[in-house]
Amino acid sequence: MGVDEFLDVILGLPEVVQHDGHPTLTGFRVRGKGFCYLDGAEATIMLKATLEEQAALAAEEPEVFSASWSAGRFGWVSIRLAKVDPDELAELVTEGWRLSAPKRLAASYLSESGLKS
């Protein structure tokens, strides 16, 4: 998956705003809460996940995923865009968004999309 394809996925989620406040990273927020950061030069993203998901992804496919950092109940996963399955990335980005979105917004989107919450 390329950077442009990734941008189509993430900007297709409700109320996602691109934030260019960092010199090398582009941030993505939903209602002011950050959930993903893109390093366009490296074609990698850092994505919010649960601690369990962070550990599972890094253990399962270390050539694609690596643990970035953890804070509280969340872990951040570094993902190499060129190596990740596009469908899996779309699911992971949606889940990262859901972890930051207000509950009603997330429930409404997931219901309309036919996705499980």
PDB file of C-alpha atoms in Angstrom:
ATOM      1  CA  MET A   1       0.000   0.000   0.000  1.00  0.00           C
ATOM      2  CA  GLY A   2       1.286   3.442  -0.870  1.00  0.00           C
ATOM      3  CA  VAL A   3       0.943   6.683   1.048  1.00  0.00           C
ATOM      4  CA  ASP A   4      -1.852   7.957  -1.225  1.00  0.00           C
ATOM      5  CA  GLU A   5      -3.893   4.789  -0.697  1.00  0.00           C
ATOM      6  CA  PHE A   6      -3.367   5.096   3.057  1.00  0.00           C
ATOM      7  CA  LEU A   7      -4.589   8.703   2.946  1.00  0.00           C
ATOM      8  CA  ASP A   8      -7.760   7.589   1.137  1.00  0.00           C
ATOM      9  CA  VAL A   9      -8.452   5.084   3.930  1.00  0.00           C
ATOM     10  CA  ILE A  10      -7.802   7.357   6.890  1.00  0.00           C
ATOM     11  CA  LEU A  11      -9.438  10.480   5.482  1.00  0.00           C
ATOM     12  CA  GLY A  12     -12.524   8.402   4.638  1.00  0.00           C
ATOM     13  CA  LEU A  13     -13.295   7.982   8.341  1.00  0.00           C
ATOM     14  CA  PRO A  14     -15.777  10.418   9.931  1.00  0.00           C
ATOM     15  CA  GLU A  15     -14.442  13.691  11.311  1.00  0.00           C
ATOM     16  CA  VAL A  16     -10.767  12.875  10.711  1.00  0.00           C
ATOM     17  CA  VAL A  17      -8.634  15.985  10.520  1.00  0.00           C
ATOM     18  CA  GLN A  18      -5.095  16.069   9.200  1.00  0.00           C
ATOM     19  CA  HIS A  19      -2.682  17.941  11.470  1.00  0.00           C
ATOM     20  CA  ASP A  20       0.692  19.067  10.148  1.00  0.00           C
ATOM     21  CA  GLY A  21       2.193  20.381  13.398  1.00  0.00           C
ATOM     22  CA  HIS A  22       5.304  18.163  13.433  1.00  0.00           C
ATOM     23  CA  PRO A  23       8.296  18.715  11.131  1.00  0.00           C
ATOM     24  CA  THR A  24       8.446  15.111   9.854  1.00  0.00           C
ATOM     25  CA  LEU A  25       5.102  13.554  10.796  1.00  0.00           C
ATOM     26  CA  THR A  26       1.543  14.201   9.678  1.00  0.00           C
ATOM     27  CA  GLY A  27      -0.944  13.593  12.464  1.00  0.00           C
ATOM     28  CA  PHE A  28      -4.545  12.481  12.202  1.00  0.00           C
ATOM     29  CA  ARG A  29      -7.148  13.317  14.817  1.00  0.00           C
ATOM     30  CA  VAL A  30     -10.787  12.735  15.510  1.00  0.00           C
ATOM     31  CA  ARG A  31     -12.408  15.474  17.595  1.00  0.00           C
ATOM     32  CA  GLY A  32      -9.004  16.648  18.785  1.00  0.00           C
ATOM     33  CA  LYS A  33      -7.636  13.231  19.786  1.00  0.00           C
ATOM     34  CA  GLY A  34      -4.656  11.878  17.872  1.00  0.00           C
ATOM     35  CA  PHE A  35      -4.739   8.266  16.746  1.00  0.00           C
ATOM     36  CA  CYS A  36      -2.298   7.994  13.845  1.00  0.00           C
ATOM     37  CA  TYR A  37       0.903   9.596  12.560  1.00  0.00           C
ATOM     38  CA  LEU A  38       2.336   9.268   9.045  1.00  0.00           C
ATOM     39  CA  ASP A  39       5.997   9.501   8.139  1.00  0.00           C
ATOM     40  CA  GLY A  40       5.617  10.038   4.404  1.00  0.00           C
ATOM     41  CA  ALA A  41       9.361   9.919   3.699  1.00  0.00           C
ATOM     42  CA  GLU A  42       9.674   6.494   5.343  1.00  0.00           C
ATOM     43  CA  ALA A  43       6.205   5.299   4.227  1.00  0.00           C
ATOM     44  CA  THR A  44       5.403   4.184   7.770  1.00  0.00           C
ATOM     45  CA  ILE A  45       2.633   5.001  10.192  1.00  0.00           C
ATOM     46  CA  MET A  46       2.364   4.914  13.952  1.00  0.00           C
ATOM     47  CA  LEU A  47      -1.135   3.800  14.967  1.00  0.00           C
ATOM     48  CA  LYS A  48      -2.966   3.670  18.284  1.00  0.00           C
ATOM     49  CA  ALA A  49      -3.912   0.152  19.396  1.00  0.00           C
ATOM     50  CA  THR A  50      -4.657  -1.797  22.526  1.00  0.00           C
ATOM     51  CA  LEU A  51      -1.665  -3.244  24.345  1.00  0.00           C
ATOM     52  CA  GLU A  52      -2.821  -6.741  23.411  1.00  0.00           C
ATOM     53  CA  GLU A  53      -3.103  -5.861  19.717  1.00  0.00           C
ATOM     54  CA  GLN A  54       0.302  -4.167  19.773  1.00  0.00           C
ATOM     55  CA  ALA A  55       1.966  -7.287  21.192  1.00  0.00           C
ATOM     56  CA  ALA A  56       0.125  -9.674  18.877  1.00  0.00           C
ATOM     57  CA  LEU A  57       0.907  -7.735  15.698  1.00  0.00           C
ATOM     58  CA  ALA A  58       4.592  -7.301  16.525  1.00  0.00           C
ATOM     59  CA  ALA A  59       4.957 -10.999  17.367  1.00  0.00           C
ATOM     60  CA  GLU A  60       2.978 -12.233  14.350  1.00  0.00           C
ATOM     61  CA  GLU A  61       4.606 -10.216  11.548  1.00  0.00           C
ATOM     62  CA  PRO A  62       7.749  -8.395  12.747  1.00  0.00           C
ATOM     63  CA  GLU A  63       8.693  -7.456   9.177  1.00  0.00           C
ATOM     64  CA  VAL A  64       5.468  -5.401   8.952  1.00  0.00           C
ATOM     65  CA  PHE A  65       4.658  -4.366  12.541  1.00  0.00           C
ATOM     66  CA  SER A  66       6.738  -3.263  15.485  1.00  0.00           C
ATOM     67  CA  ALA A  67       5.850  -1.959  18.933  1.00  0.00           C
ATOM     68  CA  SER A  68       6.457   1.757  19.100  1.00  0.00           C
ATOM     69  CA  TRP A  69       5.605   2.967  22.609  1.00  0.00           C
ATOM     70  CA  SER A  70       2.944   2.461  25.231  1.00  0.00           C
ATOM     71  CA  ALA A  71       0.993   4.788  27.452  1.00  0.00           C
ATOM     72  CA  GLY A  72      -1.639   3.660  29.917  1.00  0.00           C
ATOM     73  CA  ARG A  73      -3.927   1.114  28.299  1.00  0.00           C
ATOM     74  CA  PHE A  74      -2.778   1.885  24.756  1.00  0.00           C
ATOM     75  CA  GLY A  75       0.172   0.763  22.695  1.00  0.00           C
ATOM     76  CA  TRP A  76       1.307   2.322  19.447  1.00  0.00           C
ATOM     77  CA  VAL A  77       2.250   0.146  16.498  1.00  0.00           C
ATOM     78  CA  SER A  78       4.661   1.144  13.761  1.00  0.00           C
ATOM     79  CA  ILE A  79       3.499  -0.214  10.379  1.00  0.00           C
ATOM     80  CA  ARG A  80       5.428  -0.421   7.101  1.00  0.00           C
ATOM     81  CA  LEU A  81       2.890   0.561   4.450  1.00  0.00           C
ATOM     82  CA  ALA A  82       4.623  -1.275   1.598  1.00  0.00           C
ATOM     83  CA  LYS A  83       4.416  -4.593   3.453  1.00  0.00           C
ATOM     84  CA  VAL A  84       0.971  -4.493   5.040  1.00  0.00           C
ATOM     85  CA  ASP A  85      -2.130  -6.127   3.575  1.00  0.00           C
ATOM     86  CA  PRO A  86      -4.478  -3.276   2.521  1.00  0.00           C
ATOM     87  CA  ASP A  87      -7.589  -4.898   4.034  1.00  0.00           C
ATOM     88  CA  GLU A  88      -5.814  -5.522   7.331  1.00  0.00           C
ATOM     89  CA  LEU A  89      -4.546  -1.942   7.398  1.00  0.00           C
ATOM     90  CA  ALA A  90      -8.058  -0.597   6.803  1.00  0.00           C
ATOM     91  CA  GLU A  91      -9.315  -2.653   9.770  1.00  0.00           C
ATOM     92  CA  LEU A  92      -6.447  -1.521  12.013  1.00  0.00           C
ATOM     93  CA  VAL A  93      -6.872   2.152  11.089  1.00  0.00           C
ATOM     94  CA  THR A  94     -10.607   1.922  11.752  1.00  0.00           C
ATOM     95  CA  GLU A  95      -9.903   0.339  15.141  1.00  0.00           C
ATOM     96  CA  GLY A  96      -7.333   3.025  15.998  1.00  0.00           C
ATOM     97  CA  TRP A  97      -9.901   5.667  15.045  1.00  0.00           C
ATOM     98  CA  ARG A  98     -12.557   3.932  17.173  1.00  0.00           C
ATOM     99  CA  LEU A  99     -10.255   4.003  20.218  1.00  0.00           C
ATOM    100  CA  SER A 100     -10.138   7.809  20.004  1.00  0.00           C
ATOM    101  CA  ALA A 101     -13.548   8.735  18.598  1.00  0.00           C
ATOM    102  CA  PRO A 102     -16.446   9.589  20.902  1.00  0.00           C
ATOM    103  CA  LYS A 103     -18.514   6.474  21.606  1.00  0.00           C
ATOM    104  CA  ARG A 104     -21.639   7.719  19.822  1.00  0.00           C
ATOM    105  CA  LEU A 105     -19.723   8.711  16.689  1.00  0.00           C
ATOM    106  CA  ALA A 106     -17.924   5.354  16.594  1.00  0.00           C
ATOM    107  CA  ALA A 107     -21.114   3.364  17.196  1.00  0.00           C
ATOM    108  CA  SER A 108     -22.975   5.307  14.500  1.00  0.00           C
ATOM    109  CA  TYR A 109     -20.213   4.816  11.924  1.00  0.00           C
ATOM    110  CA  LEU A 110     -19.705   1.138  12.706  1.00  0.00           C
ATOM    111  CA  SER A 111     -23.458   0.524  12.545  1.00  0.00           C
ATOM    112  CA  GLU A 112     -23.798   2.328   9.192  1.00  0.00           C
ATOM    113  CA  SER A 113     -20.781   0.476   7.807  1.00  0.00           C
ATOM    114  CA  GLY A 114     -21.973  -2.911   9.008  1.00  0.00           C
ATOM    115  CA  LEU A 115     -18.803  -3.316  11.067  1.00  0.00           C
ATOM    116  CA  LYS A 116     -18.665  -4.802  14.542  1.00  0.00           C
ATOM    117  CA  SER A 117     -17.937  -2.525  17.465  1.00  0.00           C
TER     118      SER A 117
END
